[in-house]
Amino acid sequence: MIAQENWAAALRAAEKAQSSVQALAKIRIAIGKRDADAEKLLKSAPASLKAEPGYILSEAQFLRRADKLEDAYQALARFPKDQTPPRPDEWWTERRVLARRLAETQKLDLILDLLKPRPGMNAAALADAAFMSGMFTLDLSGDAARAENFFSDSEKKATIEAGRIRAAYWIAEA
């Protein structure tokens, strides 16, 4: 319900759960709505919540929106890379958006880490991640050979013809 921004229903459902679920729901809703008290709720969360996937994702979203991009990266990095997060598409969206924002900082190593394949990513996301890795590598480092490897990976993983054509074009350009 929170992912669909159905705030009232999410709060009603959380009220029937234990207090930690209620606290997490309030944090996620405050961040989703961009409420003024979102930061206060984040900081006052009990330590037991800070390892929860929903908390980690919400913290990363809050930090990214506050232009604390490297802190947002560090928040996402706390989630184990070998585990499938709940709602993997939501996590991929946040990682993709943060990678684009991190391009402003020229931190290619952080960007490429965000774009690495993770459990739960669908085929389209895997192809997109490989393509974005190639684009950022080419743009930020000029390493055409490394970028070409990413584009080749994207071409293999592409789920639609347009994705294969896009990757093939950039293989030729690299």
Short mmCIF file of N, CA and C in Angstrom, two decimals:
data_model
loop_
_atom_site.label_atom_id
_atom_site.label_comp_id
_atom_site.label_asym_id
_atom_site.label_seq_id
_atom_site.Cartn_x
_atom_site.Cartn_y
_atom_site.Cartn_z
N MET A 1 0.81 -1.19 0.00
CA MET A 1 0.00 0.00 0.00
C MET A 1 0.86 1.26 0.00
N ILE A 2 1.99 1.19 0.69
CA ILE A 2 2.87 2.36 0.73
C ILE A 2 3.47 2.60 -0.64
N ALA A 3 3.88 1.54 -1.33
CA ALA A 3 4.48 1.69 -2.65
C ALA A 3 3.50 2.32 -3.64
N GLN A 4 2.21 2.09 -3.44
CA GLN A 4 1.19 2.67 -4.31
C GLN A 4 0.72 4.03 -3.80
N GLU A 5 1.36 4.52 -2.75
CA GLU A 5 1.03 5.80 -2.13
C GLU A 5 -0.41 5.85 -1.61
N ASN A 6 -0.89 4.71 -1.13
CA ASN A 6 -2.20 4.64 -0.50
C ASN A 6 -1.97 4.81 1.00
N TRP A 7 -1.68 6.05 1.40
CA TRP A 7 -1.23 6.35 2.75
C TRP A 7 -2.24 5.95 3.82
N ALA A 8 -3.51 6.31 3.62
CA ALA A 8 -4.53 6.04 4.64
C ALA A 8 -4.69 4.53 4.87
N ALA A 9 -4.76 3.78 3.80
CA ALA A 9 -4.91 2.33 3.94
C ALA A 9 -3.67 1.71 4.59
N ALA A 10 -2.50 2.23 4.26
CA ALA A 10 -1.26 1.71 4.86
C ALA A 10 -1.25 1.96 6.36
N LEU A 11 -1.68 3.15 6.77
CA LEU A 11 -1.73 3.45 8.21
C LEU A 11 -2.75 2.57 8.92
N ARG A 12 -3.91 2.37 8.31
CA ARG A 12 -4.94 1.51 8.92
C ARG A 12 -4.40 0.09 9.10
N ALA A 13 -3.73 -0.42 8.08
CA ALA A 13 -3.17 -1.77 8.17
C ALA A 13 -2.08 -1.84 9.24
N ALA A 14 -1.24 -0.82 9.30
CA ALA A 14 -0.14 -0.81 10.27
C ALA A 14 -0.65 -0.73 11.71
N GLU A 15 -1.77 -0.06 11.91
CA GLU A 15 -2.33 0.07 13.26
C GLU A 15 -2.71 -1.28 13.85
N LYS A 16 -2.93 -2.26 13.01
CA LYS A 16 -3.31 -3.60 13.47
C LYS A 16 -2.08 -4.46 13.76
N ALA A 17 -0.90 -3.93 13.47
CA ALA A 17 0.34 -4.70 13.64
C ALA A 17 1.08 -4.23 14.89
N GLN A 18 2.24 -4.82 15.12
CA GLN A 18 3.05 -4.44 16.28
C GLN A 18 3.61 -3.03 16.12
N SER A 19 4.10 -2.47 17.20
CA SER A 19 4.55 -1.08 17.20
C SER A 19 5.69 -0.81 16.23
N SER A 20 6.58 -1.78 16.02
CA SER A 20 7.69 -1.55 15.09
C SER A 20 7.18 -1.39 13.66
N VAL A 21 6.15 -2.14 13.30
CA VAL A 21 5.55 -2.02 11.96
C VAL A 21 4.88 -0.66 11.83
N GLN A 22 4.22 -0.21 12.88
CA GLN A 22 3.59 1.11 12.87
C GLN A 22 4.63 2.21 12.69
N ALA A 23 5.74 2.09 13.42
CA ALA A 23 6.80 3.10 13.32
C ALA A 23 7.39 3.14 11.91
N LEU A 24 7.64 1.96 11.34
CA LEU A 24 8.19 1.90 9.99
C LEU A 24 7.22 2.47 8.97
N ALA A 25 5.95 2.17 9.13
CA ALA A 25 4.94 2.71 8.21
C ALA A 25 4.91 4.23 8.29
N LYS A 26 4.97 4.78 9.48
CA LYS A 26 4.95 6.24 9.63
C LYS A 26 6.18 6.88 8.98
N ILE A 27 7.33 6.24 9.14
CA ILE A 27 8.55 6.75 8.51
C ILE A 27 8.42 6.72 6.99
N ARG A 28 8.01 5.58 6.46
CA ARG A 28 7.92 5.44 5.00
C ARG A 28 6.90 6.40 4.41
N ILE A 29 5.79 6.58 5.10
CA ILE A 29 4.75 7.50 4.62
C ILE A 29 5.25 8.93 4.67
N ALA A 30 5.91 9.32 5.76
CA ALA A 30 6.43 10.68 5.88
C ALA A 30 7.43 10.98 4.76
N ILE A 31 8.28 10.02 4.46
CA ILE A 31 9.26 10.23 3.39
C ILE A 31 8.56 10.24 2.03
N GLY A 32 7.62 9.33 1.84
CA GLY A 32 6.88 9.30 0.58
C GLY A 32 6.12 10.58 0.32
N LYS A 33 5.56 11.16 1.38
CA LYS A 33 4.80 12.41 1.24
C LYS A 33 5.68 13.64 1.34
N ARG A 34 6.97 13.42 1.62
CA ARG A 34 7.93 14.52 1.80
C ARG A 34 7.51 15.44 2.94
N ASP A 35 7.03 14.84 4.02
CA ASP A 35 6.62 15.59 5.21
C ASP A 35 7.83 16.24 5.87
N ALA A 36 7.58 17.36 6.53
CA ALA A 36 8.65 18.09 7.21
C ALA A 36 9.26 17.28 8.36
N ASP A 37 8.49 16.39 8.95
CA ASP A 37 9.00 15.63 10.10
C ASP A 37 9.67 14.31 9.70
N ALA A 38 9.89 14.09 8.42
CA ALA A 38 10.47 12.82 7.96
C ALA A 38 11.86 12.58 8.55
N GLU A 39 12.69 13.60 8.56
CA GLU A 39 14.05 13.43 9.09
C GLU A 39 14.01 13.10 10.58
N LYS A 40 13.13 13.77 11.32
CA LYS A 40 13.00 13.51 12.75
C LYS A 40 12.57 12.07 12.99
N LEU A 41 11.62 11.59 12.20
CA LEU A 41 11.16 10.20 12.34
C LEU A 41 12.28 9.21 12.03
N LEU A 42 13.04 9.50 10.98
CA LEU A 42 14.18 8.63 10.63
C LEU A 42 15.17 8.53 11.78
N LYS A 43 15.54 9.67 12.31
CA LYS A 43 16.57 9.70 13.36
C LYS A 43 16.09 9.10 14.67
N SER A 44 14.79 9.16 14.92
CA SER A 44 14.27 8.65 16.19
C SER A 44 13.85 7.19 16.11
N ALA A 45 14.05 6.57 14.96
CA ALA A 45 13.66 5.16 14.80
C ALA A 45 14.48 4.28 15.73
N PRO A 46 13.85 3.27 16.30
CA PRO A 46 14.61 2.34 17.14
C PRO A 46 15.67 1.60 16.32
N ALA A 47 16.75 1.24 16.96
CA ALA A 47 17.86 0.56 16.28
C ALA A 47 17.39 -0.70 15.57
N SER A 48 16.41 -1.38 16.13
CA SER A 48 15.92 -2.62 15.52
C SER A 48 15.31 -2.39 14.14
N LEU A 49 14.82 -1.19 13.88
CA LEU A 49 14.22 -0.89 12.57
C LEU A 49 15.26 -0.56 11.51
N LYS A 50 16.41 -0.10 11.93
CA LYS A 50 17.39 0.44 10.98
C LYS A 50 18.00 -0.61 10.06
N ALA A 51 17.79 -1.87 10.35
CA ALA A 51 18.26 -2.94 9.46
C ALA A 51 17.14 -3.47 8.57
N GLU A 52 15.93 -2.97 8.77
CA GLU A 52 14.78 -3.41 7.97
C GLU A 52 14.89 -2.87 6.55
N PRO A 53 14.59 -3.69 5.55
CA PRO A 53 14.67 -3.23 4.17
C PRO A 53 13.85 -1.96 3.90
N GLY A 54 12.66 -1.87 4.45
CA GLY A 54 11.83 -0.69 4.23
C GLY A 54 12.46 0.57 4.79
N TYR A 55 13.11 0.45 5.93
CA TYR A 55 13.80 1.59 6.53
C TYR A 55 14.97 2.00 5.66
N ILE A 56 15.77 1.03 5.24
CA ILE A 56 16.95 1.31 4.43
C ILE A 56 16.56 2.03 3.13
N LEU A 57 15.54 1.51 2.46
CA LEU A 57 15.10 2.13 1.21
C LEU A 57 14.59 3.54 1.45
N SER A 58 13.79 3.72 2.48
CA SER A 58 13.24 5.04 2.78
C SER A 58 14.34 6.03 3.15
N GLU A 59 15.31 5.57 3.93
CA GLU A 59 16.42 6.44 4.29
C GLU A 59 17.19 6.88 3.04
N ALA A 60 17.44 5.95 2.14
CA ALA A 60 18.14 6.28 0.90
C ALA A 60 17.35 7.30 0.08
N GLN A 61 16.04 7.11 -0.01
CA GLN A 61 15.20 8.06 -0.74
C GLN A 61 15.28 9.45 -0.11
N PHE A 62 15.17 9.50 1.21
CA PHE A 62 15.24 10.77 1.91
C PHE A 62 16.58 11.46 1.65
N LEU A 63 17.66 10.73 1.80
CA LEU A 63 18.99 11.31 1.62
C LEU A 63 19.21 11.77 0.18
N ARG A 64 18.75 10.99 -0.79
CA ARG A 64 18.89 11.39 -2.20
C ARG A 64 18.14 12.69 -2.45
N ARG A 65 16.92 12.76 -1.95
CA ARG A 65 16.12 13.98 -2.16
C ARG A 65 16.73 15.18 -1.46
N ALA A 66 17.51 14.94 -0.41
CA ALA A 66 18.20 16.02 0.30
C ALA A 66 19.57 16.31 -0.32
N ASP A 67 19.85 15.72 -1.47
CA ASP A 67 21.12 15.89 -2.19
C ASP A 67 22.32 15.38 -1.40
N LYS A 68 22.10 14.43 -0.51
CA LYS A 68 23.19 13.77 0.21
C LYS A 68 23.42 12.43 -0.50
N LEU A 69 23.97 12.54 -1.69
CA LEU A 69 24.03 11.40 -2.60
C LEU A 69 24.93 10.27 -2.11
N GLU A 70 26.09 10.60 -1.60
CA GLU A 70 26.97 9.53 -1.11
C GLU A 70 26.41 8.88 0.14
N ASP A 71 25.71 9.65 0.96
CA ASP A 71 25.05 9.07 2.14
C ASP A 71 23.92 8.14 1.69
N ALA A 72 23.21 8.53 0.65
CA ALA A 72 22.14 7.67 0.11
C ALA A 72 22.74 6.37 -0.41
N TYR A 73 23.88 6.47 -1.08
CA TYR A 73 24.57 5.27 -1.55
C TYR A 73 24.93 4.38 -0.36
N GLN A 74 25.49 4.97 0.69
CA GLN A 74 25.88 4.20 1.87
C GLN A 74 24.67 3.52 2.52
N ALA A 75 23.54 4.20 2.52
CA ALA A 75 22.32 3.59 3.07
C ALA A 75 21.94 2.35 2.27
N LEU A 76 21.90 2.47 0.95
CA LEU A 76 21.55 1.32 0.12
C LEU A 76 22.58 0.20 0.25
N ALA A 77 23.82 0.56 0.45
CA ALA A 77 24.89 -0.45 0.56
C ALA A 77 24.75 -1.30 1.82
N ARG A 78 23.95 -0.85 2.78
CA ARG A 78 23.76 -1.65 4.00
C ARG A 78 22.91 -2.89 3.74
N PHE A 79 22.12 -2.88 2.67
CA PHE A 79 21.30 -4.06 2.38
C PHE A 79 22.19 -5.12 1.75
N PRO A 80 22.16 -6.35 2.25
CA PRO A 80 23.04 -7.40 1.71
C PRO A 80 22.84 -7.61 0.20
N LYS A 81 23.94 -7.58 -0.52
CA LYS A 81 23.88 -7.67 -1.98
C LYS A 81 23.46 -9.05 -2.49
N ASP A 82 23.52 -10.05 -1.63
CA ASP A 82 23.15 -11.40 -2.06
C ASP A 82 21.72 -11.78 -1.67
N GLN A 83 20.96 -10.83 -1.15
CA GLN A 83 19.57 -11.09 -0.78
C GLN A 83 18.62 -10.36 -1.72
N THR A 84 17.46 -10.94 -1.92
CA THR A 84 16.43 -10.29 -2.73
C THR A 84 15.63 -9.35 -1.83
N PRO A 85 15.60 -8.07 -2.17
CA PRO A 85 14.81 -7.15 -1.34
C PRO A 85 13.32 -7.33 -1.61
N PRO A 86 12.49 -6.94 -0.65
CA PRO A 86 11.06 -6.93 -0.95
C PRO A 86 10.82 -5.89 -2.05
N ARG A 87 9.93 -6.17 -2.95
CA ARG A 87 9.62 -5.26 -4.05
C ARG A 87 10.89 -4.86 -4.81
N PRO A 88 11.56 -5.83 -5.45
CA PRO A 88 12.84 -5.55 -6.13
C PRO A 88 12.75 -4.42 -7.16
N ASP A 89 11.61 -4.27 -7.82
CA ASP A 89 11.49 -3.19 -8.81
C ASP A 89 11.60 -1.81 -8.16
N GLU A 90 11.06 -1.68 -6.96
CA GLU A 90 11.15 -0.42 -6.24
C GLU A 90 12.61 -0.12 -5.87
N TRP A 91 13.33 -1.14 -5.47
CA TRP A 91 14.75 -0.98 -5.15
C TRP A 91 15.54 -0.65 -6.40
N TRP A 92 15.24 -1.30 -7.52
CA TRP A 92 15.95 -1.01 -8.76
C TRP A 92 15.71 0.44 -9.17
N THR A 93 14.48 0.90 -9.05
CA THR A 93 14.18 2.30 -9.40
C THR A 93 15.03 3.25 -8.57
N GLU A 94 15.11 3.00 -7.28
CA GLU A 94 15.92 3.88 -6.41
C GLU A 94 17.39 3.81 -6.78
N ARG A 95 17.91 2.64 -7.03
CA ARG A 95 19.32 2.50 -7.40
C ARG A 95 19.60 3.20 -8.73
N ARG A 96 18.68 3.05 -9.70
CA ARG A 96 18.85 3.68 -11.01
C ARG A 96 18.83 5.20 -10.89
N VAL A 97 17.87 5.74 -10.15
CA VAL A 97 17.78 7.19 -9.99
C VAL A 97 19.01 7.73 -9.27
N LEU A 98 19.44 7.04 -8.23
CA LEU A 98 20.63 7.48 -7.50
C LEU A 98 21.87 7.41 -8.37
N ALA A 99 22.00 6.39 -9.19
CA ALA A 99 23.15 6.29 -10.10
C ALA A 99 23.20 7.49 -11.03
N ARG A 100 22.06 7.88 -11.56
CA ARG A 100 22.03 9.05 -12.45
C ARG A 100 22.42 10.32 -11.70
N ARG A 101 21.94 10.46 -10.48
CA ARG A 101 22.29 11.64 -9.69
C ARG A 101 23.78 11.63 -9.32
N LEU A 102 24.33 10.45 -9.04
CA LEU A 102 25.75 10.36 -8.68
C LEU A 102 26.67 10.72 -9.84
N ALA A 103 26.16 10.69 -11.06
CA ALA A 103 26.98 11.09 -12.20
C ALA A 103 27.49 12.52 -12.02
N GLU A 104 26.72 13.34 -11.31
CA GLU A 104 27.13 14.72 -11.04
C GLU A 104 28.42 14.75 -10.21
N THR A 105 28.66 13.71 -9.43
CA THR A 105 29.83 13.68 -8.54
C THR A 105 31.04 13.02 -9.19
N GLN A 106 30.84 12.43 -10.38
CA GLN A 106 31.91 11.75 -11.10
C GLN A 106 32.43 10.52 -10.36
N LYS A 107 31.63 9.93 -9.48
CA LYS A 107 32.05 8.76 -8.68
C LYS A 107 31.65 7.48 -9.40
N LEU A 108 32.41 7.13 -10.41
CA LEU A 108 32.08 5.97 -11.24
C LEU A 108 32.04 4.68 -10.43
N ASP A 109 32.93 4.52 -9.47
CA ASP A 109 32.94 3.29 -8.68
C ASP A 109 31.63 3.09 -7.92
N LEU A 110 31.08 4.17 -7.37
CA LEU A 110 29.80 4.07 -6.67
C LEU A 110 28.66 3.77 -7.64
N ILE A 111 28.70 4.43 -8.78
CA ILE A 111 27.66 4.23 -9.80
C ILE A 111 27.65 2.77 -10.25
N LEU A 112 28.81 2.26 -10.59
CA LEU A 112 28.88 0.88 -11.08
C LEU A 112 28.48 -0.13 -10.01
N ASP A 113 28.76 0.17 -8.76
CA ASP A 113 28.32 -0.71 -7.69
C ASP A 113 26.79 -0.72 -7.60
N LEU A 114 26.17 0.43 -7.72
CA LEU A 114 24.70 0.50 -7.69
C LEU A 114 24.08 -0.27 -8.85
N LEU A 115 24.76 -0.28 -9.98
CA LEU A 115 24.20 -0.89 -11.19
C LEU A 115 24.53 -2.37 -11.34
N LYS A 116 25.28 -2.93 -10.41
CA LYS A 116 25.59 -4.37 -10.48
C LYS A 116 24.30 -5.19 -10.35
N PRO A 117 24.25 -6.32 -11.05
CA PRO A 117 23.07 -7.19 -10.91
C PRO A 117 22.87 -7.63 -9.46
N ARG A 118 21.61 -7.63 -9.05
CA ARG A 118 21.23 -8.06 -7.71
C ARG A 118 20.12 -9.09 -7.80
N PRO A 119 19.99 -9.96 -6.82
CA PRO A 119 18.87 -10.91 -6.82
C PRO A 119 17.53 -10.17 -6.90
N GLY A 120 16.64 -10.73 -7.68
CA GLY A 120 15.31 -10.16 -7.81
C GLY A 120 15.13 -9.21 -8.98
N MET A 121 16.23 -8.81 -9.63
CA MET A 121 16.10 -7.90 -10.77
C MET A 121 15.51 -8.68 -11.95
N ASN A 122 14.56 -8.06 -12.63
CA ASN A 122 13.99 -8.73 -13.81
C ASN A 122 14.92 -8.54 -15.01
N ALA A 123 14.62 -9.23 -16.09
CA ALA A 123 15.49 -9.23 -17.27
C ALA A 123 15.67 -7.83 -17.85
N ALA A 124 14.59 -7.06 -17.91
CA ALA A 124 14.68 -5.71 -18.45
C ALA A 124 15.59 -4.83 -17.58
N ALA A 125 15.48 -4.97 -16.27
CA ALA A 125 16.33 -4.20 -15.36
C ALA A 125 17.80 -4.59 -15.51
N LEU A 126 18.06 -5.88 -15.69
CA LEU A 126 19.44 -6.34 -15.88
C LEU A 126 20.04 -5.75 -17.16
N ALA A 127 19.27 -5.73 -18.24
CA ALA A 127 19.75 -5.15 -19.49
C ALA A 127 19.97 -3.65 -19.34
N ASP A 128 19.04 -2.99 -18.66
CA ASP A 128 19.15 -1.55 -18.44
C ASP A 128 20.37 -1.22 -17.58
N ALA A 129 20.60 -2.02 -16.54
CA ALA A 129 21.75 -1.80 -15.66
C ALA A 129 23.06 -1.93 -16.43
N ALA A 130 23.16 -2.94 -17.28
CA ALA A 130 24.37 -3.13 -18.07
C ALA A 130 24.57 -1.97 -19.04
N PHE A 131 23.48 -1.53 -19.68
CA PHE A 131 23.57 -0.42 -20.62
C PHE A 131 24.01 0.86 -19.90
N MET A 132 23.36 1.15 -18.76
CA MET A 132 23.73 2.35 -18.00
C MET A 132 25.18 2.29 -17.55
N SER A 133 25.64 1.11 -17.16
CA SER A 133 27.05 0.96 -16.76
C SER A 133 27.97 1.33 -17.91
N GLY A 134 27.62 0.90 -19.11
CA GLY A 134 28.41 1.25 -20.28
C GLY A 134 28.41 2.74 -20.55
N MET A 135 27.24 3.35 -20.47
CA MET A 135 27.15 4.79 -20.73
C MET A 135 27.96 5.59 -19.71
N PHE A 136 27.80 5.27 -18.43
CA PHE A 136 28.54 6.00 -17.41
C PHE A 136 30.04 5.76 -17.52
N THR A 137 30.44 4.54 -17.86
CA THR A 137 31.86 4.24 -18.02
C THR A 137 32.44 5.05 -19.16
N LEU A 138 31.74 5.09 -20.28
CA LEU A 138 32.20 5.85 -21.43
C LEU A 138 32.26 7.34 -21.12
N ASP A 139 31.21 7.84 -20.48
CA ASP A 139 31.11 9.27 -20.21
C ASP A 139 32.10 9.73 -19.13
N LEU A 140 32.22 8.97 -18.06
CA LEU A 140 33.01 9.44 -16.92
C LEU A 140 34.47 9.03 -16.96
N SER A 141 34.78 7.93 -17.64
CA SER A 141 36.19 7.50 -17.66
C SER A 141 36.78 7.48 -19.06
N GLY A 142 35.92 7.43 -20.08
CA GLY A 142 36.41 7.34 -21.45
C GLY A 142 36.99 5.98 -21.79
N ASP A 143 36.80 5.00 -20.93
CA ASP A 143 37.34 3.65 -21.14
C ASP A 143 36.42 2.88 -22.09
N ALA A 144 36.71 3.01 -23.39
CA ALA A 144 35.84 2.43 -24.42
C ALA A 144 35.79 0.91 -24.34
N ALA A 145 36.91 0.27 -24.05
CA ALA A 145 36.93 -1.20 -23.99
C ALA A 145 36.05 -1.71 -22.85
N ARG A 146 36.14 -1.07 -21.71
CA ARG A 146 35.30 -1.47 -20.57
C ARG A 146 33.83 -1.19 -20.88
N ALA A 147 33.55 -0.05 -21.47
CA ALA A 147 32.17 0.29 -21.83
C ALA A 147 31.61 -0.72 -22.82
N GLU A 148 32.43 -1.12 -23.78
CA GLU A 148 31.99 -2.09 -24.78
C GLU A 148 31.57 -3.41 -24.12
N ASN A 149 32.28 -3.83 -23.09
CA ASN A 149 31.89 -5.04 -22.36
C ASN A 149 30.51 -4.90 -21.74
N PHE A 150 30.24 -3.74 -21.17
CA PHE A 150 28.91 -3.50 -20.59
C PHE A 150 27.84 -3.50 -21.68
N PHE A 151 28.12 -2.84 -22.81
CA PHE A 151 27.14 -2.80 -23.90
C PHE A 151 26.87 -4.20 -24.45
N SER A 152 27.92 -5.01 -24.56
CA SER A 152 27.74 -6.40 -25.03
C SER A 152 26.86 -7.18 -24.07
N ASP A 153 27.07 -6.98 -22.79
CA ASP A 153 26.25 -7.63 -21.78
C ASP A 153 24.79 -7.17 -21.90
N SER A 154 24.61 -5.88 -22.12
CA SER A 154 23.26 -5.34 -22.30
C SER A 154 22.59 -5.94 -23.52
N GLU A 155 23.34 -6.07 -24.61
CA GLU A 155 22.79 -6.64 -25.84
C GLU A 155 22.32 -8.08 -25.60
N LYS A 156 23.10 -8.85 -24.86
CA LYS A 156 22.73 -10.24 -24.56
C LYS A 156 21.49 -10.33 -23.66
N LYS A 157 21.36 -9.38 -22.76
CA LYS A 157 20.26 -9.43 -21.78
C LYS A 157 19.00 -8.72 -22.25
N ALA A 158 19.09 -7.97 -23.34
CA ALA A 158 17.95 -7.18 -23.80
C ALA A 158 16.73 -8.07 -24.05
N THR A 159 15.59 -7.58 -23.63
CA THR A 159 14.35 -8.36 -23.76
C THR A 159 13.53 -7.93 -24.97
N ILE A 160 13.89 -6.80 -25.57
CA ILE A 160 13.19 -6.34 -26.77
C ILE A 160 14.21 -5.94 -27.83
N GLU A 161 13.77 -5.95 -29.06
CA GLU A 161 14.67 -5.66 -30.18
C GLU A 161 15.29 -4.26 -30.06
N ALA A 162 14.53 -3.29 -29.61
CA ALA A 162 15.06 -1.93 -29.48
C ALA A 162 16.24 -1.89 -28.51
N GLY A 163 16.19 -2.69 -27.47
CA GLY A 163 17.29 -2.75 -26.52
C GLY A 163 18.54 -3.35 -27.14
N ARG A 164 18.35 -4.37 -27.98
CA ARG A 164 19.50 -4.98 -28.67
C ARG A 164 20.11 -4.00 -29.68
N ILE A 165 19.26 -3.29 -30.38
CA ILE A 165 19.75 -2.32 -31.37
C ILE A 165 20.50 -1.18 -30.68
N ARG A 166 19.95 -0.69 -29.58
CA ARG A 166 20.60 0.39 -28.83
C ARG A 166 21.98 -0.05 -28.35
N ALA A 167 22.06 -1.25 -27.80
CA ALA A 167 23.34 -1.76 -27.32
C ALA A 167 24.33 -1.95 -28.47
N ALA A 168 23.85 -2.50 -29.59
CA ALA A 168 24.73 -2.72 -30.75
C ALA A 168 25.27 -1.40 -31.28
N TYR A 169 24.44 -0.38 -31.31
CA TYR A 169 24.88 0.95 -31.75
C TYR A 169 26.04 1.43 -30.88
N TRP A 170 25.88 1.32 -29.57
CA TRP A 170 26.91 1.82 -28.67
C TRP A 170 28.15 0.95 -28.65
N ILE A 171 28.00 -0.33 -28.98
CA ILE A 171 29.19 -1.18 -29.14
C ILE A 171 30.02 -0.64 -30.30
N ALA A 172 29.35 -0.29 -31.38
CA ALA A 172 30.04 0.26 -32.55
C ALA A 172 30.66 1.62 -32.24
N GLU A 173 29.97 2.43 -31.44
CA GLU A 173 30.48 3.76 -31.09
C GLU A 173 31.65 3.70 -30.12
N ALA A 174 31.64 2.70 -29.24
CA ALA A 174 32.71 2.60 -28.23
C ALA A 174 33.99 2.20 -28.92
#
